[in-house]
Coordinates of C-alpha atoms in Angstrom, one line a residue:
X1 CA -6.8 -19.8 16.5
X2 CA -3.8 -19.2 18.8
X3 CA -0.8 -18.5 17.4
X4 CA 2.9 -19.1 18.7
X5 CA 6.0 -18.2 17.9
X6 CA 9.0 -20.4 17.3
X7 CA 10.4 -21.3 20.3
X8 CA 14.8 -20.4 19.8
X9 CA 17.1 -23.2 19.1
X10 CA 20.9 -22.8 18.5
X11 CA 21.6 -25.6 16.5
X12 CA 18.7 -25.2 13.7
X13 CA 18.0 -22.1 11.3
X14 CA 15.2 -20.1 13.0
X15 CA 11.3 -18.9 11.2
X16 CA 10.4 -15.5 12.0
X17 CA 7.6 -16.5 11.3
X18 CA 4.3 -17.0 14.0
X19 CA 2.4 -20.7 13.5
X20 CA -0.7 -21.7 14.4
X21 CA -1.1 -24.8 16.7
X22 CA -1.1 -27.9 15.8
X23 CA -0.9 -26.8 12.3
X24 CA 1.2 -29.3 10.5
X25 CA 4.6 -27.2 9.0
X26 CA 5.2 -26.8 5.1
X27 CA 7.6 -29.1 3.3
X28 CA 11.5 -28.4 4.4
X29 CA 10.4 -26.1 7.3
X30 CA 12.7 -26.8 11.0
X31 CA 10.9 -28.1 13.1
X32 CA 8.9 -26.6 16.5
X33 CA 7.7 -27.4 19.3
X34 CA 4.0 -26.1 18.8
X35 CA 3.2 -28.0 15.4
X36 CA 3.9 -31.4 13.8
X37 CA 6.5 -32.1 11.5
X38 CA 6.2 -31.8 7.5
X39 CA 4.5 -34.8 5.6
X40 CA 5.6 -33.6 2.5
X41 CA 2.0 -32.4 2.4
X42 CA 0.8 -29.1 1.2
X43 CA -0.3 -27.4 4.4
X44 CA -3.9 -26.0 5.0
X45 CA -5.1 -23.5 7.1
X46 CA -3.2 -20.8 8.6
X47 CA 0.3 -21.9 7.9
X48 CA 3.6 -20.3 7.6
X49 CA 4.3 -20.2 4.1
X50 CA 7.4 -18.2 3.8
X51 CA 10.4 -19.8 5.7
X52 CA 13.3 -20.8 2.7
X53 CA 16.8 -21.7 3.2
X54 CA 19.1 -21.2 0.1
X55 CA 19.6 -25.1 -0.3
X56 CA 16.1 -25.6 -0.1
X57 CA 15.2 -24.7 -3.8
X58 CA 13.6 -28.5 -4.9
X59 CA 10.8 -27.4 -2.2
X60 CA 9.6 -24.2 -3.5
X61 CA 7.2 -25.4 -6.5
X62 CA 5.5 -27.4 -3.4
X63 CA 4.7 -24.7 -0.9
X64 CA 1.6 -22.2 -1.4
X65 CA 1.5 -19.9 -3.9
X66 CA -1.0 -17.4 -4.8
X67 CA -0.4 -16.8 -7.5
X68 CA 1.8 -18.6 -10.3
X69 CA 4.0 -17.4 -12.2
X70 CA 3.3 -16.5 -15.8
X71 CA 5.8 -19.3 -17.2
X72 CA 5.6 -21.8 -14.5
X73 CA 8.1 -24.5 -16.0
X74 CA 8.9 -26.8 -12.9
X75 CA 12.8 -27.1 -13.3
X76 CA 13.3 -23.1 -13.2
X77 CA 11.0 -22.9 -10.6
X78 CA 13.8 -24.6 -8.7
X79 CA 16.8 -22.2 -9.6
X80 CA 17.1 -19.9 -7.2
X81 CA 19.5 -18.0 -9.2
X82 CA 16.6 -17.0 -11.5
X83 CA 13.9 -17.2 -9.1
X84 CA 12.5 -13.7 -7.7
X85 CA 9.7 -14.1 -4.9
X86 CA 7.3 -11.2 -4.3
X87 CA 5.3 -11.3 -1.6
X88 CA 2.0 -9.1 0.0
X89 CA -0.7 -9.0 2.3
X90 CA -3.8 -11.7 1.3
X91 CA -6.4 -9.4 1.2
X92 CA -8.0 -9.8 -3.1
X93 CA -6.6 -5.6 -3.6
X94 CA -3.4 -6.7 -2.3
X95 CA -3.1 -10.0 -4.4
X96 CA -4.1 -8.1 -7.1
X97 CA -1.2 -5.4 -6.8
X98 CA 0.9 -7.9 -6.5
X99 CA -0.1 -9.5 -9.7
X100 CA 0.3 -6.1 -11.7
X101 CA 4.0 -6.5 -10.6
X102 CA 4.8 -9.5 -11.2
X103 CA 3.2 -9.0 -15.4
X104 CA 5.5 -5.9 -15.2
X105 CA 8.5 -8.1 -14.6
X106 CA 7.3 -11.4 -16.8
X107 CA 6.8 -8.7 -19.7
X108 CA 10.5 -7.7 -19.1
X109 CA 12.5 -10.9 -17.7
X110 CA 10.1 -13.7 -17.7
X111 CA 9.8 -16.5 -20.6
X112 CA 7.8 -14.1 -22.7
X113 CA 9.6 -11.4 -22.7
X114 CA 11.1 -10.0 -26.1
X115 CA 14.7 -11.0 -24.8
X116 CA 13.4 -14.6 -25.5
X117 CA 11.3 -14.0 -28.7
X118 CA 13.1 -16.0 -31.6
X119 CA 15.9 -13.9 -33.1
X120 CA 15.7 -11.8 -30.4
X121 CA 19.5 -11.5 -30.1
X122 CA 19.5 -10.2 -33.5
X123 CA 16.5 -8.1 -33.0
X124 CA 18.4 -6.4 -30.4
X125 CA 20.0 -4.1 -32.2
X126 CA 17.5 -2.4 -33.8
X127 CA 14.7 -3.1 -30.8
X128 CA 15.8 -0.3 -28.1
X129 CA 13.4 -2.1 -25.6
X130 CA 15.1 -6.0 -26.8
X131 CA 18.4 -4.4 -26.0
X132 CA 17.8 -3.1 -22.8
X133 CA 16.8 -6.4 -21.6
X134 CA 19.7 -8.0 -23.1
X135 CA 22.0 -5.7 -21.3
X136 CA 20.5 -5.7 -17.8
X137 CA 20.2 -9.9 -18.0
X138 CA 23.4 -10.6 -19.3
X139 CA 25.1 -7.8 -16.9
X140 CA 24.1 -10.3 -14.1
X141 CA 25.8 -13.4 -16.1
X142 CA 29.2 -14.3 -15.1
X143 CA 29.9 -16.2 -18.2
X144 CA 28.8 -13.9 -21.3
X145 CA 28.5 -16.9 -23.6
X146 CA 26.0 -19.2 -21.6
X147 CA 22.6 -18.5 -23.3
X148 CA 19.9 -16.5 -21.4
X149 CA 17.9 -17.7 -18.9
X150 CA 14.1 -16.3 -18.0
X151 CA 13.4 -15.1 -14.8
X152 CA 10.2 -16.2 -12.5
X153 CA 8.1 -14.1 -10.4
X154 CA 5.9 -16.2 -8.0
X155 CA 3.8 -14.3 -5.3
X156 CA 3.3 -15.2 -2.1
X157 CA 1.4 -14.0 0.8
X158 CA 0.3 -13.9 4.9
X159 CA -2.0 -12.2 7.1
X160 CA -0.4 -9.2 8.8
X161 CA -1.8 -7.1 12.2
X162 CA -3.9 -5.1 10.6
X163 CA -6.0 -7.6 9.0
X164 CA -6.0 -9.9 12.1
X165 CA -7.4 -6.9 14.1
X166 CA -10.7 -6.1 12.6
X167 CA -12.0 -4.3 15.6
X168 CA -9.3 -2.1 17.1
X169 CA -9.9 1.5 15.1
X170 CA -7.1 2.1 12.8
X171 CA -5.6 5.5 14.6
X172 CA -5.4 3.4 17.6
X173 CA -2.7 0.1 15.9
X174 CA -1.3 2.1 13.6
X175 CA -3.2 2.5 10.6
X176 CA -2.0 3.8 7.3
X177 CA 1.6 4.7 7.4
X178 CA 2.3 2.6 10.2
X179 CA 4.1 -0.9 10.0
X180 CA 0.6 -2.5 11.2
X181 CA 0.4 -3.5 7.8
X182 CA 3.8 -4.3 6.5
X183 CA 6.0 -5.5 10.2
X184 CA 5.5 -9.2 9.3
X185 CA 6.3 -9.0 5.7
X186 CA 9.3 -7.1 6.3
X187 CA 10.4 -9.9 8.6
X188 CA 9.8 -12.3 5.8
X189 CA 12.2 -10.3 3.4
X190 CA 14.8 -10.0 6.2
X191 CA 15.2 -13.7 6.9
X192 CA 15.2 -14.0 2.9
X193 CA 12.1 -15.9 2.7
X194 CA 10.9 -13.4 0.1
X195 CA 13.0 -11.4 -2.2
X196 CA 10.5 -8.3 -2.2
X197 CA 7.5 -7.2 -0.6
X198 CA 4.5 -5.4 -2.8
X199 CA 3.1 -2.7 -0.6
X200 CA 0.3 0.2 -1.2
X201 CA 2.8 3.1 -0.4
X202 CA 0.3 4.6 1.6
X203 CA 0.7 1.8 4.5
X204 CA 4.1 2.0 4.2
X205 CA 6.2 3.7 7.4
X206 CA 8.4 7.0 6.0
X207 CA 11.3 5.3 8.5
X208 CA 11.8 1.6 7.1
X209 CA 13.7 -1.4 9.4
X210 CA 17.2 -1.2 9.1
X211 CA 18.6 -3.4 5.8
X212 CA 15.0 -2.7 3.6
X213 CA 14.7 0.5 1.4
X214 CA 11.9 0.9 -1.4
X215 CA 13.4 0.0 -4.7
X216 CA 10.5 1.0 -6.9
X217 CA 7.5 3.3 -6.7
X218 CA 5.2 2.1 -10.1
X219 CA 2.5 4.7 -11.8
X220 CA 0.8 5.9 -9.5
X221 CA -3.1 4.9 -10.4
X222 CA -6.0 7.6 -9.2
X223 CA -4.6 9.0 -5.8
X224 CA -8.4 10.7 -5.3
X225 CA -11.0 9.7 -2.3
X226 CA -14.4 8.5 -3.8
X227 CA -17.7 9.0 -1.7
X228 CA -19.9 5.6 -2.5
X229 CA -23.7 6.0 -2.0
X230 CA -25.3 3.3 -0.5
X231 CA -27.3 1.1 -3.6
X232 CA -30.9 2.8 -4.1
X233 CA -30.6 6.0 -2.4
X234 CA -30.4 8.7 -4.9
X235 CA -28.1 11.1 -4.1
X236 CA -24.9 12.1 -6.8
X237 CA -22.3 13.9 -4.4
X238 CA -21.4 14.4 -1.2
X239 CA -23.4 18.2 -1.4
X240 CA -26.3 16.0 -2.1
X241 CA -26.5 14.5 1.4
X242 CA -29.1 15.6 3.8
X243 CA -28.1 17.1 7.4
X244 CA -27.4 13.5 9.9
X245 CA -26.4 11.1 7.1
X246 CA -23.7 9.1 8.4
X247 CA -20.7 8.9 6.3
X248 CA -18.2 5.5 6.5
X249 CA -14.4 5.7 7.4
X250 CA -11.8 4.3 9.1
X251 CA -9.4 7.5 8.5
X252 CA -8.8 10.7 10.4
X253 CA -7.4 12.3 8.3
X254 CA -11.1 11.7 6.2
X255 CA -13.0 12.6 8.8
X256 CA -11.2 16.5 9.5
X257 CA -11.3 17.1 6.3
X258 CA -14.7 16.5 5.6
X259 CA -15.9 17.8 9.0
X260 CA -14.4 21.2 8.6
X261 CA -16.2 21.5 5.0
X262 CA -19.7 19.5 6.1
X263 CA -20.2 20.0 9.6
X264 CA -23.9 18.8 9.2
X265 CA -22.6 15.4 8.7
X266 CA -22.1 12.4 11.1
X267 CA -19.1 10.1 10.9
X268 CA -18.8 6.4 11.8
X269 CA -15.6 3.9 11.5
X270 CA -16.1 0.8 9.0
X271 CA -13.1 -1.6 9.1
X272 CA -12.9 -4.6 6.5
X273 CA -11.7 -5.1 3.2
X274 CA -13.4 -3.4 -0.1
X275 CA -16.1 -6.0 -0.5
X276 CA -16.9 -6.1 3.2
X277 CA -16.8 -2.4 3.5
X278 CA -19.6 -1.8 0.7
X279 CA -21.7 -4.9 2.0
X280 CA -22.1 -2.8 5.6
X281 CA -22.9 0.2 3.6
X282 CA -25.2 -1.9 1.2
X283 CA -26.9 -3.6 4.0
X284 CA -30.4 -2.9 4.4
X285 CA -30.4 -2.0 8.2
X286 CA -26.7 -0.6 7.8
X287 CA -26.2 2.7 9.6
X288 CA -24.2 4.1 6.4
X289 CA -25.3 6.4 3.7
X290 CA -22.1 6.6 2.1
X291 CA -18.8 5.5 2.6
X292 CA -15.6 7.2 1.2
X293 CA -12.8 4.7 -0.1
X294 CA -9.6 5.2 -2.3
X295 CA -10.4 5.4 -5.6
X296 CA -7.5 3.2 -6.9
X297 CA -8.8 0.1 -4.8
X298 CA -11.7 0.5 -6.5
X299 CA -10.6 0.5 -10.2
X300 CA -8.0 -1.9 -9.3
X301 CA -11.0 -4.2 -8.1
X302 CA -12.4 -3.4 -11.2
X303 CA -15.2 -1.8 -8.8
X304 CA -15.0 2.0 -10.8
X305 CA -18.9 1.4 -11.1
X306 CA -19.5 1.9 -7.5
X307 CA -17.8 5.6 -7.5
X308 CA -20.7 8.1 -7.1
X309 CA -18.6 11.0 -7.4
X310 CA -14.9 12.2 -6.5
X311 CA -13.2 14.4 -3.4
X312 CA -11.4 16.7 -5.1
X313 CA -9.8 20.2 -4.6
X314 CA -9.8 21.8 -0.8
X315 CA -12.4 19.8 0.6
X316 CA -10.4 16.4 0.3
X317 CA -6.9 15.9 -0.2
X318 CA -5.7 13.1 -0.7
X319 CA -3.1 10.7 1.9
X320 CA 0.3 10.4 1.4
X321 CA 1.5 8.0 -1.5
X322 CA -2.5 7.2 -1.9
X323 CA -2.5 5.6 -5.4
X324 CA 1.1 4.6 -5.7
X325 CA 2.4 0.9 -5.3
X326 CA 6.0 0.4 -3.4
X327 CA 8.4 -2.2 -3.5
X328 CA 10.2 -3.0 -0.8
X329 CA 14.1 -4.8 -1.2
X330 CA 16.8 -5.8 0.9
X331 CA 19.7 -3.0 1.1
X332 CA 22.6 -5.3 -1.0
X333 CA 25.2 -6.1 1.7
X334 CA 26.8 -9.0 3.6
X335 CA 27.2 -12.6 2.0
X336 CA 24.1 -12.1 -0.6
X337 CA 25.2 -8.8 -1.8
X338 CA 25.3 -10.0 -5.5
X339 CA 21.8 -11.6 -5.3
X340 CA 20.1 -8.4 -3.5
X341 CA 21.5 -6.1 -5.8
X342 CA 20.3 -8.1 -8.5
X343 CA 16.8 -8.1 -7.4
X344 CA 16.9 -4.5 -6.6
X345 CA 18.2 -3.7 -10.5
X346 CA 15.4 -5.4 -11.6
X347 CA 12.7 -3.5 -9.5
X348 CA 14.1 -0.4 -10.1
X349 CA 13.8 -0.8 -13.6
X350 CA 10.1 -1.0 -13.3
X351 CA 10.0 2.2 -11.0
X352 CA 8.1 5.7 -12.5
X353 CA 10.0 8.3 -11.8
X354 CA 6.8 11.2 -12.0
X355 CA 5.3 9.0 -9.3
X356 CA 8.6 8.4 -7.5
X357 CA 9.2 12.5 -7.0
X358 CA 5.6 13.1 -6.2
X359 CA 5.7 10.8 -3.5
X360 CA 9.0 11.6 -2.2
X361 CA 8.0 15.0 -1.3
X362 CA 4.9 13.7 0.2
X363 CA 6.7 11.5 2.3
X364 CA 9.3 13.7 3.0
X365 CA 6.5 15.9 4.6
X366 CA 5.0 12.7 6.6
X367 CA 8.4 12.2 8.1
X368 CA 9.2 16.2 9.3
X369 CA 5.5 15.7 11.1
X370 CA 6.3 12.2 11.9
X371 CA 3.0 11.0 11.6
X372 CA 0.8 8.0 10.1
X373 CA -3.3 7.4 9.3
X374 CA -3.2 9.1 12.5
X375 CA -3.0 12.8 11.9
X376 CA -5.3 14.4 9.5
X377 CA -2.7 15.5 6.9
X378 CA -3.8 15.7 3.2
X379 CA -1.7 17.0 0.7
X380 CA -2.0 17.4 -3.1
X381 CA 1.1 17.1 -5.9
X382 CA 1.6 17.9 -9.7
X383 CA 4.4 18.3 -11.8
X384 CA 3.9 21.2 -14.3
X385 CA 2.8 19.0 -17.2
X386 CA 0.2 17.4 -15.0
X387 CA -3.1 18.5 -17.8
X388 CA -1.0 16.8 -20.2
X389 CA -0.3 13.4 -18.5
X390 CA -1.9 12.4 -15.3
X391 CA -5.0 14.8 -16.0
X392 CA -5.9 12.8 -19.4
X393 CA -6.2 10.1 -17.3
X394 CA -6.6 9.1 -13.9
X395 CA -7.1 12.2 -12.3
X396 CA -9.9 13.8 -13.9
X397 CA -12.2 16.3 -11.7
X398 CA -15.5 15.1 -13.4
X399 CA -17.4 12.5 -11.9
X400 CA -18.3 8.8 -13.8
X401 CA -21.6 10.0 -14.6
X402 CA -20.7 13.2 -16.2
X403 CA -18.2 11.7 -17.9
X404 CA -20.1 8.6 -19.1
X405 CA -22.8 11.7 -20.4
X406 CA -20.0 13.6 -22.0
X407 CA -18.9 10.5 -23.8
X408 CA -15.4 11.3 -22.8
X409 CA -13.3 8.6 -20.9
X410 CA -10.3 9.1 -19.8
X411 CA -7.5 7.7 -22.1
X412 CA -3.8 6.6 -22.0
X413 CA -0.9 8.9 -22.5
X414 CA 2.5 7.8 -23.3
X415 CA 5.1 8.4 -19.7
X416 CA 8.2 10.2 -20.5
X417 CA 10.6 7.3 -19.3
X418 CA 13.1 9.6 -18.4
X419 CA 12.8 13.1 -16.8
X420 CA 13.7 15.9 -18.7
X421 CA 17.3 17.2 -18.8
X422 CA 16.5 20.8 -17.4
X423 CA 14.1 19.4 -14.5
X424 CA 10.5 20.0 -14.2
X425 CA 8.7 22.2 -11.5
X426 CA 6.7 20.3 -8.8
X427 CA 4.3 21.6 -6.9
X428 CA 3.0 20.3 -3.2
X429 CA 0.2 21.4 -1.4
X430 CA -0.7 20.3 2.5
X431 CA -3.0 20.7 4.8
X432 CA -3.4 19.4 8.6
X433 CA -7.0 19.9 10.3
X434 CA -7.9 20.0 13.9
X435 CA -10.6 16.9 14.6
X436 CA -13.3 19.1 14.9
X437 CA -13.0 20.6 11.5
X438 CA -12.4 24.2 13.3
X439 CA -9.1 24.8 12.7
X440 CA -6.6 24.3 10.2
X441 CA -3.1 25.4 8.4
X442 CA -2.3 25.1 5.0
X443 CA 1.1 25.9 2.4
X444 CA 1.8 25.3 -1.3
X445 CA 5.5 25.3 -2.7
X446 CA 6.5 24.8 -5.9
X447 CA 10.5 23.7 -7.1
X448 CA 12.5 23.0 -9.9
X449 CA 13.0 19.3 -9.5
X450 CA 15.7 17.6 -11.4
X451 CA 15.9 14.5 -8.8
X452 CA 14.3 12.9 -6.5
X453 CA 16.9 14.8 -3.6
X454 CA 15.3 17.5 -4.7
X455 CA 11.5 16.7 -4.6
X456 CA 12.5 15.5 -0.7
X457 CA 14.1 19.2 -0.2
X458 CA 10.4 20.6 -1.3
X459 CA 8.5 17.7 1.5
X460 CA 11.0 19.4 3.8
X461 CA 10.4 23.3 2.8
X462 CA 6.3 22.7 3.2
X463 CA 6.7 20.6 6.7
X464 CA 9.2 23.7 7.9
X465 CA 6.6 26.4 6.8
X466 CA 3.6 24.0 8.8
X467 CA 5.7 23.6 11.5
X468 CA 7.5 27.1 12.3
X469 CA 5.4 29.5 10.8
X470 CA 1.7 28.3 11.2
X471 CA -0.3 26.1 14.1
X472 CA 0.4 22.3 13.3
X473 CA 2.2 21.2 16.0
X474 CA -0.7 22.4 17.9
X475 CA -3.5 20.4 16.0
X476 CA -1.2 17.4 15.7
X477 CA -1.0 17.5 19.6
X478 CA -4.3 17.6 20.2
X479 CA -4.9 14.8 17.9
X480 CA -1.9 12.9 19.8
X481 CA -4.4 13.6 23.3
X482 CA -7.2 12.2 21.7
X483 CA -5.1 9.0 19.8
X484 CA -4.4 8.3 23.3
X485 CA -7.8 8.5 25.3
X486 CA -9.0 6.3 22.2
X487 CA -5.9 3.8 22.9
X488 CA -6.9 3.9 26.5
X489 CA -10.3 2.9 25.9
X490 CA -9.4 0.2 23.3
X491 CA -7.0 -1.5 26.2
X492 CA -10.2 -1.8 28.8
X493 CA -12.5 -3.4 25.7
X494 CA -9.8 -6.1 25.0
X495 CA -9.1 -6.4 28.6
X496 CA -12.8 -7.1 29.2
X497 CA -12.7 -9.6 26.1
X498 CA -9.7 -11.3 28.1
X499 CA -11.2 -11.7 31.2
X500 CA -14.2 -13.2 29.9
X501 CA -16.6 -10.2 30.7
X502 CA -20.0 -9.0 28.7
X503 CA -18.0 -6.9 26.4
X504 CA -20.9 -4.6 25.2
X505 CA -24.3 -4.5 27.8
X506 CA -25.2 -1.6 25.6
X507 CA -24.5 -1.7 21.8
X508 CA -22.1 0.6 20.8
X509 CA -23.6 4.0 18.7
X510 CA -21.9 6.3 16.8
X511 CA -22.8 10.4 17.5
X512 CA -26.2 9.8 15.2
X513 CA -27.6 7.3 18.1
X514 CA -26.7 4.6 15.4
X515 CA -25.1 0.8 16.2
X516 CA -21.3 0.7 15.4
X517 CA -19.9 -3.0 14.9
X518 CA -16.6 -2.3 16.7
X519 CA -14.6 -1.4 19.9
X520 CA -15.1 1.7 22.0
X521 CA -17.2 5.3 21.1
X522 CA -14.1 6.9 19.0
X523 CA -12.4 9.9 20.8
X524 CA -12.7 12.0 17.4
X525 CA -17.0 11.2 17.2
X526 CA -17.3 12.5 20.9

């Protein structure tokens, strides 16, 4: 379907937003020139669904939502004062980070939260957790005397570049890192269509559009790479796989690092969301023995049973922010300045701040290297209490099945809410590999972290010591050749597509001599 963008008028607002022709336009939305005007109709299709004007709040409960909110009274639903809209991506692992925020924020603000219970107000003073909802709700009430008023949450969502290119390899649009995945959210949240945008951090850029800042980064589930065997095939871990197998993955960063400690292995891209990913693997005359995926997608899809075993330690570092969840605010200035600082309190209040310094230093690091998914940086963080806390649960080194044989699972541990007055020492480990597995450099630092500032100044230290004192700039270059020679040949399939030629006289094969399902041969498999 062809999508066009509003055409520019001066004399209505403006949607940011591309449309599909002929697609009729949601309730209150300005009219263009490429679809029909609003019946008053819920849309269907592909359909903008973000486009709000401030006076337009007795058409929100009728355009799309995802997914509703927790207390989904009709009236509020049409105060924007107490209305906060999250948005993401529509993929099921993106809805479903989404929703984890949004229960965050109805357990705190929403119509069942404790600042609601009955006698709640007198509760307060003896609930700590009561009280601090009191205070942060009623420090955004003018008048101290009207009564409190629940907040909602709904989410919203919209196809972004990534997941409308399905054939382009990931290292050639953008991939992790890059604003592939985020650009047309982030023009929803500008325009205030959205109030704030749920992202994986690991897609999100290090440099963020001018006005947007992350307000939150939340506990960061299992930041580990899981290798998935393909159903029926009997081997337990990535040692286990015999010279040739072909291995699934869209990431270079994947591919370096397992090249440079497998070498007997082949490697072949695999594009699509989780439950399209493990069908190609699954599929009986599928190329793939295994494919490696983030382990958080997977127990966030409630998919843990697929995990075969874990990359851990030297082999397989993990990607920057892998694990973590972002949100993504306006910067409070201008005429809404009291409404986007509102919304940003109330994010921030859901933020973790052990996840927040780990990932600041790793995306401190990113940005010195100034790269994405596309250079094959892996990096490792723990704070010195890590056995205590993340170790007891997420990120164990056994696999399920010696777990599930030990009878020991991991288990919750309470989260310091607060870091501890005399700081806590953070360690950061990176590594950047060549493509061929053949060369690489490597540096750990450890600081005594009492801020986030100062988990950015230890990002900084490692990226200097990379940089200066060892060969990265020298492997990232030769990965920048190759991004490029991969770009190239991307541009002469699509042009081909265009011009209406036989796009592929000779199915495509990955280094093994088996069929690939996308685009060129990929620079990094020659």
């Amino acid at each position: 379907m062809t999508l066009e963008a509003a055409e520019p008028h001066t004399d209505v607002p403006q949607c940011p937003v591309p449309h599909a022709k002929d697609t009729p336009l949601p309730p209150g939305h300005p009219e263009i020139p490429v679809a029909p005007p609003s019946k008053l109709q819920n849309p269907s299709g592909e359909h903008c669904i973000f486009f709000r004007q401030p006076e337009d709040g007795q058409n929100l409960s009728s355009m799309e939502v995802t997914t509703e909110s927790l207390t989904p009274d009709p009236v509020e639903l049409q105060d924007p004062e107490h209305l906060l809209v999250l948005s993401s991506r529509k993929s099921a692992l993106a809805v479903c980070q989404a929703t984890e925020v949004q229960l965050m924020l109805e357990a705190r603000y929403g119509g069942n939260s404790p600042a609601f219970a009955p006698h709640a107000a007198e509760a307060a003073d003896t609930n700590e957790e009561i009280a601090g909802v009191h205070r942060l709700l009623r420090g955004f009430e003018e008048d101290r005397t009207k009564e409190l008023v629940p907040y909602h949450f709904p989410v919203r969502t919209m196809a972004t570049l990534g997941d409308n290119n399905q054939r382009s390899p990931l290292y050639v649009i953008g991939g992790e890192g890059r604003a592939i995945w985020t650009k047309e959210l982030e023009v929803a949240l500008v325009a205030g269509s959205v109030d704030a945008i749920v992202h994986s951090l690991k897609d999100v850029p290090t440099t963020l559009p001018d006005g947007l800042e992350l307000a939150a980064i939340l506990e960061r589930e299992d930041p580990r790479d899981a290798l998935v065997v393909k159903q029926g095939l009997p081997y337990k871990s990535i040692n286990d796989l015999p010279r040739g197998s072909v291995v699934g993955t869209s990431s270079v960063r994947r591919v370096a690092l397992l090249r440079r400690a497998f070498p007997h292995l082949m490697f072949s891209d695999v594009r699509g969301n989780i439950q399209t990913r493990l069908a190609k693997l699954d599929a009986k005359d599928g190329p793939y023995t295994a494919i490696v995926l983030a382990a958080a997608g997977l127990k966030r899809m409630n998919l843990e049973d697929r995990i075969t075993s874990y990359l851990v330690g030297t082999d397989m570092q993990y990607a920057v922010g892998q694990g973590a969840l972002g949100v993504e605010v306006r910067t409070p200035r201008g005429p809404n300045q009291e409404r986007d600082e509102k919304v940003r309190t109330l994010i921030r209040s859901i933020s973790n701040w052990r996840s927040t310094w780990r990932c600041v230093a790793e995306r401190a690091l990113m940005h010195r290297m100034e790269g994405g998914c596309s250079i094959p940086l892996g990096v490792t963080t723990r704070l010195e209490d890590h056995d205590e806390l993340e170790g007891k649960m997420h990120e164990r080194i056994e696999t399920p099945m010696e777990l599930a044989q030990s009878g020991v699972l991991p288990t919750r541990v309470p989260i310091p809410p607060m870091p501890p007055a005399e700081g806590c020492r953070l360690t950061l480990s990176a590594v950047i590999v060549s493509l061929d597995g053949k060369q690489s450099c490597q540096h750990t630092e450890t600081m005594l972290c009492r801020s986030a500032e100062d988990a950015e100044r230890l990002g900084i230290l490692v990226a200097e010591e990379l940089e200066h004192n060892q060969n990265a700039r020298g492997i990232l270059d030769e990965v920048e050749h190759h991004r490029r020679l991969a770009e190239v040949a991307d541009e002469k399939r699509r042009a081909a597509q265009n011009a209406g030629e036989a796009t592929l006289a000779v199915p495509e094969v990955d280094r093994r001599g088996m069929p690939r399902d996308d685009g060129e041969p990929k620079a990094w498999e020659v």
